[in-house]
PDB file of C-alpha atoms and ligand atoms in Angstrom:
ATOM      1  CA  MET A   1      88.417 -35.169 -49.924  1.00 98.00           C
ATOM      2  CA  VAL A   2      88.806 -31.420 -49.658  1.00 98.00           C
ATOM      3  CA  HIS A   3      87.101 -29.168 -52.156  1.00 98.00           C
ATOM      4  CA  PHE A   4      88.550 -25.680 -52.284  1.00 98.00           C
ATOM      5  CA  ILE A   5      85.624 -24.124 -54.081  1.00 98.00           C
ATOM      6  CA  ASP A   6      86.455 -21.169 -56.321  1.00 98.00           C
ATOM      7  CA  VAL A   7      84.418 -18.292 -54.817  1.00 98.00           C
ATOM      8  CA  GLY A   8      86.724 -15.512 -56.001  1.00 97.00           C
ATOM      9  CA  GLN A   9      88.078 -13.227 -53.286  1.00 97.00           C
ATOM     10  CA  ALA A  10      86.654 -15.357 -50.463  1.00 98.00           C
ATOM     11  CA  ASP A  11      86.864 -18.844 -48.852  1.00 98.00           C
ATOM     12  CA  ALA A  12      84.641 -21.913 -49.151  1.00 98.00           C
ATOM     13  CA  ILE A  13      85.954 -25.369 -48.358  1.00 98.00           C
ATOM     14  CA  LEU A  14      84.052 -28.622 -48.256  1.00 98.00           C
ATOM     15  CA  VAL A  15      85.675 -31.467 -46.387  1.00 98.00           C
ATOM     16  CA  LEU A  16      84.201 -34.995 -46.994  1.00 98.00           C
ATOM     17  CA  CYS A  17      85.196 -38.101 -45.146  1.00 98.00           C
ATOM     18  CA  ASP A  18      83.427 -41.519 -44.875  1.00 97.00           C
ATOM     19  CA  GLY A  19      80.081 -39.976 -45.772  1.00 97.00           C
ATOM     20  CA  LYS A  20      80.480 -37.100 -43.263  1.00 98.00           C
ATOM     21  CA  ALA A  21      80.683 -33.482 -44.390  1.00 98.00           C
ATOM     22  CA  MET A  22      82.049 -30.229 -42.991  1.00 98.00           C
ATOM     23  CA  LEU A  23      81.726 -26.909 -44.747  1.00 98.00           C
ATOM     24  CA  ILE A  24      84.326 -24.292 -43.760  1.00 98.00           C
ATOM     25  CA  ASP A  25      83.012 -20.862 -44.898  1.00 98.00           C
ATOM     26  CA  GLY A  26      80.709 -20.164 -47.787  1.00 98.00           C
ATOM     27  CA  GLY A  27      82.186 -17.284 -49.772  1.00 98.00           C
ATOM     28  CA  ASN A  28      80.387 -13.915 -50.239  1.00 98.00           C
ATOM     29  CA  ALA A  29      76.594 -13.461 -50.112  1.00 97.00           C
ATOM     30  CA  ASP A  30      76.665 -13.493 -53.960  1.00 96.00           C
ATOM     31  CA  ASP A  31      78.073 -17.028 -53.793  1.00 97.00           C
ATOM     32  CA  SER A  32      74.980 -18.446 -52.050  1.00 97.00           C
ATOM     33  CA  ASN A  33      73.659 -19.882 -55.252  1.00 97.00           C
ATOM     34  CA  LEU A  34      77.019 -21.342 -56.189  1.00 98.00           C
ATOM     35  CA  ILE A  35      77.351 -23.042 -52.754  1.00 98.00           C
ATOM     36  CA  TYR A  36      73.791 -24.345 -53.016  1.00 98.00           C
ATOM     37  CA  ALA A  37      74.512 -25.783 -56.464  1.00 97.00           C
ATOM     38  CA  TYR A  38      77.837 -27.294 -55.365  1.00 98.00           C
ATOM     39  CA  LEU A  39      76.268 -29.190 -52.459  1.00 98.00           C
ATOM     40  CA  LYS A  40      73.408 -30.257 -54.703  1.00 97.00           C
ATOM     41  CA  LYS A  41      75.815 -31.525 -57.334  1.00 97.00           C
ATOM     42  CA  LEU A  42      77.572 -33.677 -54.728  1.00 97.00           C
ATOM     43  CA  LYS A  43      74.248 -34.586 -53.018  1.00 97.00           C
ATOM     44  CA  VAL A  44      75.558 -33.362 -49.677  1.00 98.00           C
ATOM     45  CA  THR A  45      72.162 -32.990 -47.984  1.00 98.00           C
ATOM     46  CA  HIS A  46      73.550 -32.916 -44.464  1.00 98.00           C
ATOM     47  CA  LEU A  47      76.489 -31.006 -43.111  1.00 98.00           C
ATOM     48  CA  ASP A  48      77.738 -32.604 -39.898  1.00 98.00           C
ATOM     49  CA  TYR A  49      79.591 -29.367 -39.273  1.00 98.00           C
ATOM     50  CA  ILE A  50      79.325 -25.901 -40.719  1.00 98.00           C
ATOM     51  CA  VAL A  51      82.195 -23.600 -39.678  1.00 98.00           C
ATOM     52  CA  CYS A  52      82.108 -19.910 -40.096  1.00 98.00           C
ATOM     53  CA  THR A  53      85.758 -19.093 -39.439  1.00 98.00           C
ATOM     54  CA  HIS A  54      85.007 -15.477 -38.684  1.00 98.00           C
ATOM     55  CA  ALA A  55      82.323 -12.858 -39.246  1.00 98.00           C
ATOM     56  CA  HIS A  56      83.649 -11.222 -42.447  1.00 98.00           C
ATOM     57  CA  GLU A  57      81.227 -11.360 -45.398  1.00 98.00           C
ATOM     58  CA  ASP A  58      83.620 -13.199 -47.682  1.00 98.00           C
ATOM     59  CA  HIS A  59      83.415 -16.158 -45.254  1.00 98.00           C
ATOM     60  CA  VAL A  60      79.886 -16.018 -43.832  1.00 98.00           C
ATOM     61  CA  GLY A  61      78.016 -14.582 -46.829  1.00 98.00           C
ATOM     62  CA  GLY A  62      77.352 -17.750 -48.857  1.00 98.00           C
ATOM     63  CA  LEU A  63      76.624 -20.029 -45.889  1.00 98.00           C
ATOM     64  CA  ALA A  64      72.948 -19.103 -46.221  1.00 97.00           C
ATOM     65  CA  GLY A  65      73.005 -20.882 -49.574  1.00 97.00           C
ATOM     66  CA  ALA A  66      74.400 -24.039 -47.882  1.00 98.00           C
ATOM     67  CA  LEU A  67      71.682 -23.836 -45.265  1.00 98.00           C
ATOM     68  CA  LYS A  68      68.956 -23.551 -47.889  1.00 97.00           C
ATOM     69  CA  TYR A  69      70.061 -26.941 -49.255  1.00 97.00           C
ATOM     70  CA  ALA A  70      71.468 -28.917 -46.362  1.00 98.00           C
ATOM     71  CA  THR A  71      70.554 -29.698 -42.764  1.00 98.00           C
ATOM     72  CA  VAL A  72      73.217 -29.087 -40.144  1.00 98.00           C
ATOM     73  CA  GLY A  73      74.539 -30.885 -37.080  1.00 98.00           C
ATOM     74  CA  THR A  74      76.828 -28.396 -35.383  1.00 98.00           C
ATOM     75  CA  ALA A  75      77.543 -24.728 -36.330  1.00 98.00           C
ATOM     76  CA  TYR A  76      80.815 -23.266 -35.159  1.00 98.00           C
ATOM     77  CA  CYS A  77      81.656 -19.627 -35.204  1.00 98.00           C
ATOM     78  CA  PRO A  78      83.885 -17.482 -32.931  1.00 98.00           C
ATOM     79  CA  VAL A  79      80.995 -15.066 -32.287  1.00 98.00           C
ATOM     80  CA  THR A  80      77.239 -15.513 -31.960  1.00 98.00           C
ATOM     81  CA  SER A  81      76.322 -12.097 -33.278  1.00 97.00           C
ATOM     82  CA  TYR A  82      77.887  -9.512 -35.599  1.00 97.00           C
ATOM     83  CA  ASP A  83      76.418  -6.357 -37.036  1.00 97.00           C
ATOM     84  CA  SER A  84      76.151  -7.154 -40.719  1.00 97.00           C
ATOM     85  CA  LYS A  85      73.386  -8.215 -43.030  1.00 97.00           C
ATOM     86  CA  ALA A  86      75.382 -11.306 -44.067  1.00 97.00           C
ATOM     87  CA  PHE A  87      75.896 -12.502 -40.560  1.00 98.00           C
ATOM     88  CA  LYS A  88      72.264 -11.867 -39.576  1.00 97.00           C
ATOM     89  CA  ASN A  89      71.213 -13.876 -42.633  1.00 97.00           C
ATOM     90  CA  PHE A  90      73.447 -16.788 -41.478  1.00 98.00           C
ATOM     91  CA  VAL A  91      71.781 -16.761 -38.049  1.00 98.00           C
ATOM     92  CA  THR A  92      68.296 -16.567 -39.599  1.00 97.00           C
ATOM     93  CA  TYR A  93      68.954 -19.583 -41.826  1.00 97.00           C
ATOM     94  CA  LEU A  94      70.505 -21.492 -38.896  1.00 98.00           C
ATOM     95  CA  LYS A  95      67.364 -20.846 -36.892  1.00 97.00           C
ATOM     96  CA  LYS A  96      65.277 -22.309 -39.689  1.00 97.00           C
ATOM     97  CA  ARG A  97      67.431 -25.439 -39.295  1.00 97.00           C
ATOM     98  CA  LYS A  98      66.864 -25.205 -35.528  1.00 97.00           C
ATOM     99  CA  VAL A  99      70.616 -24.872 -34.876  1.00 98.00           C
ATOM    100  CA  SER A 100      72.322 -22.254 -32.803  1.00 97.00           C
ATOM    101  CA  ILE A 101      75.958 -21.173 -32.973  1.00 98.00           C
ATOM    102  CA  SER A 102      78.505 -22.961 -30.755  1.00 98.00           C
ATOM    103  CA  VAL A 103      81.631 -21.041 -29.947  1.00 98.00           C
ATOM    104  CA  PRO A 104      84.477 -23.572 -29.866  1.00 98.00           C
ATOM    105  CA  SER A 105      87.546 -23.346 -27.683  1.00 98.00           C
ATOM    106  CA  ALA A 106      91.102 -23.996 -28.765  1.00 98.00           C
ATOM    107  CA  GLY A 107      91.871 -27.608 -27.907  1.00 98.00           C
ATOM    108  CA  ASP A 108      88.377 -28.865 -28.761  1.00 98.00           C
ATOM    109  CA  GLU A 109      88.430 -32.072 -30.829  1.00 98.00           C
ATOM    110  CA  PHE A 110      85.888 -33.935 -32.877  1.00 98.00           C
ATOM    111  CA  SER A 111      85.871 -36.574 -35.543  1.00 98.00           C
ATOM    112  CA  LEU A 112      84.578 -36.410 -39.087  1.00 98.00           C
ATOM    113  CA  GLY A 113      84.355 -40.078 -40.117  1.00 98.00           C
ATOM    114  CA  SER A 114      87.815 -41.428 -39.592  1.00 98.00           C
ATOM    115  CA  ALA A 115      89.404 -37.987 -39.819  1.00 98.00           C
ATOM    116  CA  PHE A 116      90.248 -36.179 -36.609  1.00 98.00           C
ATOM    117  CA  VAL A 117      89.797 -32.463 -36.163  1.00 98.00           C
ATOM    118  CA  THR A 118      91.457 -30.209 -33.554  1.00 98.00           C
ATOM    119  CA  ILE A 119      90.517 -26.588 -33.083  1.00 98.00           C
ATOM    120  CA  ILE A 120      93.831 -24.759 -32.538  1.00 98.00           C
ATOM    121  CA  GLY A 121      92.662 -21.140 -32.675  1.00 98.00           C
ATOM    122  CA  PRO A 122      91.541 -18.550 -31.824  1.00 98.00           C
ATOM    123  CA  ILE A 123      93.303 -18.513 -28.443  1.00 98.00           C
ATOM    124  CA  ASN A 124      92.773 -14.893 -27.479  1.00 97.00           C
ATOM    125  CA  ASP A 125      90.099 -12.334 -28.185  1.00 95.00           C
ATOM    126  CA  SER A 126      90.871  -9.724 -30.827  1.00 97.00           C
ATOM    127  CA  ASP A 127      89.267  -6.565 -32.141  1.00 95.00           C
ATOM    128  CA  GLU A 128      90.420  -7.606 -35.590  1.00 97.00           C
ATOM    129  CA  PRO A 129      87.872 -10.221 -36.836  1.00 97.00           C
ATOM    130  CA  ASN A 130      90.579 -11.909 -38.917  1.00 98.00           C
ATOM    131  CA  ASN A 131      92.416 -12.755 -35.702  1.00 98.00           C
ATOM    132  CA  THR A 132      89.328 -14.387 -34.266  1.00 98.00           C
ATOM    133  CA  SER A 133      89.433 -16.992 -37.134  1.00 98.00           C
ATOM    134  CA  ILE A 134      88.727 -20.569 -36.193  1.00 98.00           C
ATOM    135  CA  VAL A 135      91.897 -22.410 -37.181  1.00 98.00           C
ATOM    136  CA  MET A 136      91.662 -26.167 -37.482  1.00 98.00           C
ATOM    137  CA  ARG A 137      94.034 -29.071 -38.091  1.00 98.00           C
ATOM    138  CA  VAL A 138      92.503 -32.167 -39.652  1.00 98.00           C
ATOM    139  CA  VAL A 139      94.421 -35.434 -39.536  1.00 98.00           C
ATOM    140  CA  TYR A 140      93.532 -38.352 -41.845  1.00 98.00           C
ATOM    141  CA  GLY A 141      95.924 -41.296 -41.640  1.00 98.00           C
ATOM    142  CA  LYS A 142      99.384 -39.972 -42.197  1.00 98.00           C
ATOM    143  CA  THR A 143      98.125 -36.859 -43.970  1.00 98.00           C
ATOM    144  CA  SER A 144      97.021 -33.626 -42.399  1.00 98.00           C
ATOM    145  CA  PHE A 145      95.481 -30.291 -43.304  1.00 98.00           C
ATOM    146  CA  LEU A 146      95.684 -26.937 -41.626  1.00 98.00           C
ATOM    147  CA  PHE A 147      92.900 -24.480 -42.309  1.00 98.00           C
ATOM    148  CA  ALA A 148      93.971 -21.059 -41.281  1.00 98.00           C
ATOM    149  CA  GLY A 149      90.888 -18.946 -42.063  1.00 98.00           C
ATOM    150  CA  ASP A 150      91.979 -15.291 -42.246  1.00 98.00           C
ATOM    151  CA  ALA A 151      94.350 -15.570 -39.233  1.00 98.00           C
ATOM    152  CA  GLU A 152      97.079 -12.974 -39.362  1.00 98.00           C
ATOM    153  CA  ARG A 153     100.438 -12.791 -37.585  1.00 97.00           C
ATOM    154  CA  ASP A 154      99.003 -12.105 -34.093  1.00 98.00           C
ATOM    155  CA  GLU A 155      96.903 -15.190 -34.089  1.00 98.00           C
ATOM    156  CA  GLU A 156      99.653 -17.226 -35.757  1.00 98.00           C
ATOM    157  CA  GLN A 157     101.923 -16.194 -32.882  1.00 98.00           C
ATOM    158  CA  ASP A 158      99.248 -17.129 -30.264  1.00 98.00           C
ATOM    159  CA  ILE A 159      98.951 -20.590 -31.880  1.00 98.00           C
ATOM    160  CA  LEU A 160     102.743 -21.008 -31.935  1.00 98.00           C
ATOM    161  CA  ASP A 161     102.914 -19.991 -28.235  1.00 98.00           C
ATOM    162  CA  ALA A 162     100.225 -22.494 -27.367  1.00 98.00           C
ATOM    163  CA  GLY A 163     102.453 -25.271 -28.635  1.00 97.00           C
ATOM    164  CA  TYR A 164     100.007 -27.226 -30.808  1.00 97.00           C
ATOM    165  CA  THR A 165     101.304 -29.716 -33.380  1.00 97.00           C
ATOM    166  CA  LEU A 166     101.115 -27.790 -36.592  1.00 98.00           C
ATOM    167  CA  GLU A 167     102.951 -30.031 -39.068  1.00 98.00           C
ATOM    168  CA  SER A 168     100.613 -30.518 -42.040  1.00 98.00           C
ATOM    169  CA  THR A 169     100.709 -31.889 -45.514  1.00 98.00           C
ATOM    170  CA  VAL A 170      98.449 -29.213 -46.868  1.00 98.00           C
ATOM    171  CA  LEU A 171      98.040 -25.576 -45.689  1.00 98.00           C
ATOM    172  CA  LYS A 172      95.044 -23.468 -46.563  1.00 98.00           C
ATOM    173  CA  VAL A 173      96.966 -20.218 -46.573  1.00 98.00           C
ATOM    174  CA  GLY A 174      95.669 -17.586 -44.177  1.00 98.00           C
ATOM    175  CA  HIS A 175      93.833 -14.471 -45.344  1.00 98.00           C
ATOM    176  CA  HIS A 176      93.962 -15.084 -49.150  1.00 98.00           C
ATOM    177  CA  GLY A 177      97.748 -14.888 -49.251  1.00 97.00           C
ATOM    178  CA  SER A 178      97.935 -11.491 -47.579  1.00 97.00           C
ATOM    179  CA  GLU A 179     101.350 -10.278 -46.506  1.00 96.00           C
ATOM    180  CA  THR A 180     100.144 -10.164 -42.848  1.00 97.00           C
ATOM    181  CA  SER A 181      99.690 -13.945 -42.716  1.00 98.00           C
ATOM    182  CA  THR A 182     101.894 -17.016 -43.264  1.00 98.00           C
ATOM    183  CA  THR A 183     104.837 -15.701 -41.320  1.00 98.00           C
ATOM    184  CA  TYR A 184     108.095 -17.626 -41.455  1.00 97.00           C
ATOM    185  CA  PRO A 185     107.811 -18.970 -37.882  1.00 97.00           C
ATOM    186  CA  PHE A 186     104.310 -20.300 -38.527  1.00 98.00           C
ATOM    187  CA  LEU A 187     105.316 -21.761 -41.889  1.00 98.00           C
ATOM    188  CA  ARG A 188     108.363 -23.409 -40.365  1.00 97.00           C
ATOM    189  CA  GLU A 189     106.211 -25.324 -37.854  1.00 98.00           C
ATOM    190  CA  ILE A 190     103.626 -26.356 -40.420  1.00 98.00           C
ATOM    191  CA  MET A 191     106.208 -27.444 -43.084  1.00 98.00           C
ATOM    192  CA  PRO A 192     103.523 -28.066 -45.650  1.00 98.00           C
ATOM    193  CA  LYS A 193     104.179 -29.911 -48.932  1.00 98.00           C
ATOM    194  CA  TYR A 194     101.270 -28.167 -50.541  1.00 98.00           C
ATOM    195  CA  ALA A 195      99.413 -24.906 -50.033  1.00 98.00           C
ATOM    196  CA  VAL A 196      96.143 -23.586 -51.407  1.00 98.00           C
ATOM    197  CA  ILE A 197      95.372 -19.885 -51.762  1.00 98.00           C
ATOM    198  CA  SER A 198      91.710 -18.966 -52.118  1.00 98.00           C
ATOM    199  CA  VAL A 199      91.801 -15.628 -53.899  1.00 97.00           C
ATOM    200  CA  GLY A 200      90.032 -13.641 -56.621  1.00 96.00           C
ATOM    201  CA  ALA A 201      91.683 -12.682 -59.906  1.00 92.00           C
ATOM    202  CA  ASP A 202      92.469  -8.919 -60.135  1.00 89.00           C
ATOM    203  CA  ASN A 203      91.339  -8.363 -56.562  1.00 91.00           C
ATOM    204  CA  SER A 204      91.740  -4.826 -55.181  1.00 91.00           C
ATOM    205  CA  TYR A 205      93.782  -6.008 -52.215  1.00 92.00           C
ATOM    206  CA  GLY A 206      96.741  -7.259 -54.345  1.00 92.00           C
ATOM    207  CA  HIS A 207      96.393 -10.762 -52.863  1.00 95.00           C
ATOM    208  CA  PRO A 208      98.291 -13.016 -52.903  1.00 96.00           C
ATOM    209  CA  ASP A 209     101.121 -10.783 -51.778  1.00 96.00           C
ATOM    210  CA  GLU A 210     104.491 -11.271 -53.412  1.00 95.00           C
ATOM    211  CA  ASP A 211     106.212 -11.603 -50.024  1.00 96.00           C
ATOM    212  CA  THR A 212     103.873 -14.441 -49.068  1.00 97.00           C
ATOM    213  CA  LEU A 213     104.511 -16.160 -52.360  1.00 97.00           C
ATOM    214  CA  SER A 214     108.260 -15.804 -51.877  1.00 96.00           C
ATOM    215  CA  ARG A 215     108.036 -17.288 -48.323  1.00 97.00           C
ATOM    216  CA  LEU A 216     106.157 -20.226 -49.813  1.00 97.00           C
ATOM    217  CA  ARG A 217     108.714 -20.529 -52.549  1.00 96.00           C
ATOM    218  CA  ASP A 218     111.600 -20.507 -49.954  1.00 95.00           C
ATOM    219  CA  ALA A 219     109.835 -23.258 -48.065  1.00 96.00           C
ATOM    220  CA  ASP A 220     109.651 -25.313 -51.215  1.00 96.00           C
ATOM    221  CA  VAL A 221     105.837 -25.530 -51.076  1.00 97.00           C
ATOM    222  CA  LYS A 222     103.804 -26.492 -54.137  1.00 97.00           C
ATOM    223  CA  VAL A 223     101.072 -23.843 -54.399  1.00 98.00           C
ATOM    224  CA  TYR A 224      97.561 -24.063 -55.905  1.00 98.00           C
ATOM    225  CA  ARG A 225      95.431 -20.974 -56.463  1.00 97.00           C
ATOM    226  CA  THR A 226      91.715 -20.674 -57.070  1.00 97.00           C
ATOM    227  CA  ASP A 227      92.170 -17.434 -59.104  1.00 96.00           C
ATOM    228  CA  LEU A 228      94.297 -19.276 -61.681  1.00 95.00           C
ATOM    229  CA  GLN A 229      92.980 -22.814 -61.304  1.00 96.00           C
ATOM    230  CA  GLY A 230      89.335 -22.601 -60.298  1.00 97.00           C
ATOM    231  CA  ASP A 231      88.001 -25.287 -58.046  1.00 97.00           C
ATOM    232  CA  ILE A 232      90.812 -27.318 -56.423  1.00 98.00           C
ATOM    233  CA  ILE A 233      90.065 -30.820 -55.209  1.00 98.00           C
ATOM    234  CA  CYS A 234      92.537 -32.600 -52.928  1.00 98.00           C
ATOM    235  CA  THR A 235      92.139 -36.316 -52.232  1.00 98.00           C
ATOM    236  CA  SER A 236      93.924 -38.140 -49.485  1.00 98.00           C
ATOM    237  CA  ASP A 237      94.169 -41.932 -49.270  1.00 97.00           C
ATOM    238  CA  GLY A 238      95.664 -41.633 -45.777  1.00 97.00           C
ATOM    239  CA  ASN A 239      99.236 -41.810 -47.062  1.00 97.00           C
ATOM    240  CA  THR A 240      99.498 -39.319 -49.854  1.00 97.00           C
ATOM    241  CA  VAL A 241      97.408 -36.508 -51.271  1.00 98.00           C
ATOM    242  CA  THR A 242      96.703 -35.778 -54.901  1.00 97.00           C
ATOM    243  CA  PHE A 243      95.309 -32.606 -56.440  1.00 97.00           C
ATOM    244  CA  LYS A 244      92.888 -32.034 -59.331  1.00 97.00           C
ATOM    245  CA  VAL A 245      92.215 -28.548 -60.618  1.00 97.00           C
ATOM    246  CA  GLU A 246      89.524 -27.160 -62.810  1.00 96.00           C
ATOM    247  CA  ARG A 247      91.934 -25.481 -65.243  1.00 95.00           C
ATOM    248  CA  ASN A 248      95.542 -24.335 -65.760  1.00 94.00           C
ATOM    249  CA  ALA A 249      97.153 -27.375 -64.043  1.00 93.00           C
ATOM    250  CA  ASN A 250     100.578 -26.105 -64.973  1.00 91.00           C
ATOM    251  CA  ALA A 251     100.197 -22.469 -64.102  1.00 91.00           C
ATOM    252  CA  ASP A 252     103.188 -20.859 -62.373  1.00 92.00           C
ATOM    253  CA  THR A 253     101.378 -20.159 -59.123  1.00 94.00           C
ATOM    254  CA  LEU A 254     104.370 -18.517 -57.496  1.00 91.00           C
ATOM    255  CA  ALA A 255     105.092 -15.925 -60.124  1.00 79.00           C
ATOM    256  CA  PRO A 256     104.373 -12.375 -59.134  1.00 67.00           C
ATOM    257  CA  VAL A 257     100.673 -11.434 -59.466  1.00 61.00           C
ATOM    258  CA  GLY A 258      99.768 -10.557 -63.038  1.00 56.00           C
ATOM    259  CA  GLU A 259     102.911 -12.159 -64.378  1.00 54.00           C
ATOM    260  CA  ASN A 260     101.913 -15.836 -64.165  1.00 52.00           C
ATOM    261  CA  SER A 261     102.865 -18.153 -66.988  1.00 45.00           C
ATOM    262  CA  LEU A 262      99.480 -17.944 -68.686  1.00 49.00           C
ATOM    263  CA  GLN A 263     100.792 -15.697 -71.417  1.00 40.00           C
ATOM    264  CA  SER A 264      98.389 -15.480 -74.244  1.00 37.00           C
ATOM    265  CA  SER A 265     101.056 -17.078 -76.437  1.00 34.00           C
ATOM    266  CA  ASP A 266     100.437 -20.375 -74.526  1.00 37.00           C
ATOM    267  CA  TYR A 267      96.997 -20.374 -76.093  1.00 36.00           C
ATOM    268  CA  GLU A 268      97.014 -20.559 -79.843  1.00 32.00           C
ATOM    269  CA  THR A 269      94.131 -18.487 -81.130  1.00 34.00           C
ATOM    270  CA  SER A 270      92.689 -20.699 -83.779  1.00 34.00           C
ATOM    271  CA  SER A 271      92.045 -19.113 -87.190  1.00 35.00           C
ATOM    272  CA  ASP A 272      88.392 -20.016 -87.093  1.00 36.00           C
ATOM    273  CA  THR A 273      87.716 -17.944 -83.982  1.00 38.00           C
ATOM    274  CA  PRO A 274      84.424 -16.221 -84.570  1.00 43.00           C
ATOM    275  CA  VAL A 275      84.911 -12.640 -85.518  1.00 50.00           C
ATOM    276  CA  SER A 276      82.263 -11.487 -83.103  1.00 60.00           C
ATOM    277  CA  THR A 277      82.426 -12.648 -79.483  1.00 75.00           C
ATOM    278  CA  GLU A 278      80.911 -11.250 -76.283  1.00 79.00           C
ATOM    279  CA  TYR A 279      83.484  -9.938 -73.855  1.00 87.00           C
ATOM    280  CA  ILE A 280      83.189  -8.116 -70.585  1.00 92.00           C
ATOM    281  CA  LEU A 281      85.417  -5.087 -70.233  1.00 94.00           C
ATOM    282  CA  ASN A 282      86.786  -3.504 -67.167  1.00 93.00           C
ATOM    283  CA  THR A 283      86.983   0.125 -68.140  1.00 92.00           C
ATOM    284  CA  SER A 284      89.142   0.926 -65.136  1.00 90.00           C
ATOM    285  CA  THR A 285      91.834  -1.804 -65.441  1.00 91.00           C
ATOM    286  CA  LYS A 286      91.534  -1.961 -69.286  1.00 92.00           C
ATOM    287  CA  LYS A 287      91.304  -5.759 -69.153  1.00 92.00           C
ATOM    288  CA  PHE A 288      88.814  -7.870 -71.070  1.00 87.00           C
ATOM    289  CA  HIS A 289      87.317 -11.112 -69.945  1.00 90.00           C
ATOM    290  CA  TYR A 290      85.039 -13.859 -71.035  1.00 81.00           C
ATOM    291  CA  PRO A 291      81.602 -13.383 -69.424  1.00 81.00           C
ATOM    292  CA  TRP A 292      82.091 -16.504 -67.282  1.00 74.00           C
ATOM    293  CA  CYS A 293      85.476 -15.352 -65.826  1.00 79.00           C
ATOM    294  CA  SER A 294      85.414 -15.246 -62.044  1.00 80.00           C
ATOM    295  CA  SER A 295      86.885 -11.723 -62.143  1.00 85.00           C
ATOM    296  CA  VAL A 296      83.690 -10.477 -63.754  1.00 88.00           C
ATOM    297  CA  LYS A 297      81.892 -11.252 -60.501  1.00 83.00           C
ATOM    298  CA  GLN A 298      84.378  -9.112 -58.555  1.00 86.00           C
ATOM    299  CA  MET A 299      84.106  -6.155 -60.897  1.00 90.00           C
ATOM    300  CA  LYS A 300      82.469  -2.939 -59.848  1.00 89.00           C
ATOM    301  CA  GLU A 301      79.260  -2.463 -61.886  1.00 89.00           C
ATOM    302  CA  SER A 302      80.416   1.033 -62.795  1.00 91.00           C
ATOM    303  CA  ASN A 303      83.554  -0.342 -64.438  1.00 92.00           C
ATOM    304  CA  LYS A 304      81.749  -3.153 -66.303  1.00 92.00           C
ATOM    305  CA  LYS A 305      80.918  -2.879 -70.010  1.00 92.00           C
ATOM    306  CA  THR A 306      79.721  -5.567 -72.346  1.00 90.00           C
ATOM    307  CA  PHE A 307      81.394  -5.599 -75.746  1.00 89.00           C
ATOM    308  CA  THR A 308      80.555  -7.713 -78.798  1.00 82.00           C
ATOM    309  CA  GLY A 309      83.202  -7.782 -81.457  1.00 81.00           C
ATOM    310  CA  SER A 310      86.655  -9.011 -82.162  1.00 81.00           C
ATOM    311  CA  ARG A 311      89.608  -9.545 -79.819  1.00 83.00           C
ATOM    312  CA  ALA A 312      91.861  -7.562 -82.206  1.00 81.00           C
ATOM    313  CA  ASP A 313      89.525  -4.538 -81.938  1.00 83.00           C
ATOM    314  CA  LEU A 314      89.785  -4.572 -78.207  1.00 89.00           C
ATOM    315  CA  ILE A 315      93.559  -4.815 -78.242  1.00 88.00           C
ATOM    316  CA  ALA A 316      93.648  -1.964 -80.726  1.00 85.00           C
ATOM    317  CA  GLN A 317      91.548   0.051 -78.203  1.00 88.00           C
ATOM    318  CA  GLY A 318      94.254  -0.529 -75.568  1.00 90.00           C
ATOM    319  CA  TYR A 319      92.596  -3.445 -73.753  1.00 90.00           C
ATOM    320  CA  SER A 320      94.572  -6.516 -72.690  1.00 91.00           C
ATOM    321  CA  PRO A 321      93.289 -10.026 -72.200  1.00 89.00           C
ATOM    322  CA  CYS A 322      92.731 -11.281 -68.636  1.00 87.00           C
ATOM    323  CA  LYS A 323      95.379 -13.782 -67.612  1.00 79.00           C
ATOM    324  CA  ASN A 324      92.800 -15.820 -65.782  1.00 77.00           C
ATOM    325  CA  CYS A 325      90.308 -16.620 -68.583  1.00 75.00           C
ATOM    326  CA  ASN A 326      92.627 -15.960 -71.537  1.00 75.00           C
ATOM    327  CA  PRO A 327      90.033 -14.509 -73.932  1.00 80.00           C
TER     328      PRO A 327
HETATM  329 ZN1  LIG B   1      88.646 -13.370 -46.058  1.00 74.13          ZN
HETATM  330 ZN1  LIG B   2      88.458 -11.711 -42.963  1.00 74.13          ZN
END
């Protein structure tokens, strides 16, 4: 089972197999509580592996939350130190668990229950942390998963040059669907049936990029997105995989950003909608959200405003409803 946990503009993936557990990234520092609660909900008190794909905060930040709840077997990271508060926090919490970071090499293999994991990147050093991402292929029966971290085209090319088997049923798309990842040559070798993009709604980077979405469309890949669908859970029985999403199962995940199929007309506003509701406004983008919307977490405090009143009033003031939470 692979849980792509919705941590907004970040990655956090929990892989479970035969009672063994591996956490790949933990979201931002702000997601620590969420990761703690997620592991607690599933009673994952021990992580056989904790993988920090690279040192960026949106990957390492929330791992402290995981370490507060669970004990750890092996911790993998491409570096043992990095000058950021989030990374230092990760190391501190690892120390409390009496674990130090192991730097894996491409070609290393280990098992997670009856699943088989191969580290296929990074192959070369890079000044760009994204291109130091630990990239892994996990095989379970006839199904397989490729977790690309934030690897961009340079690392993708290194992996292609190294000649690893890449073919996978499911691809965790590199770098939140950025244009600089998921190049045609890489995608052609992976030939995924399904892809998951871990990305925040209304993020300032414009992820996922339209070019990336169009490459996935050309390759006939069924795409799932955490910004539209929340937590995404993929289950493999060794022959086939099935997906379960938290919401919006039928969203058009390949439509250009901001033009997905979740038009407000899909959601009938019932006539007994309370006249007064609490909304969170983004005074910069002129969008309004329900307080629980994941975009609210991403919002700059200076742009955030709480509003209590009617939807119609907001629209009259020039605000439009978020396409993620559909207020
Ligand atoms: Zn990232
Ligand atoms: Zn990154």
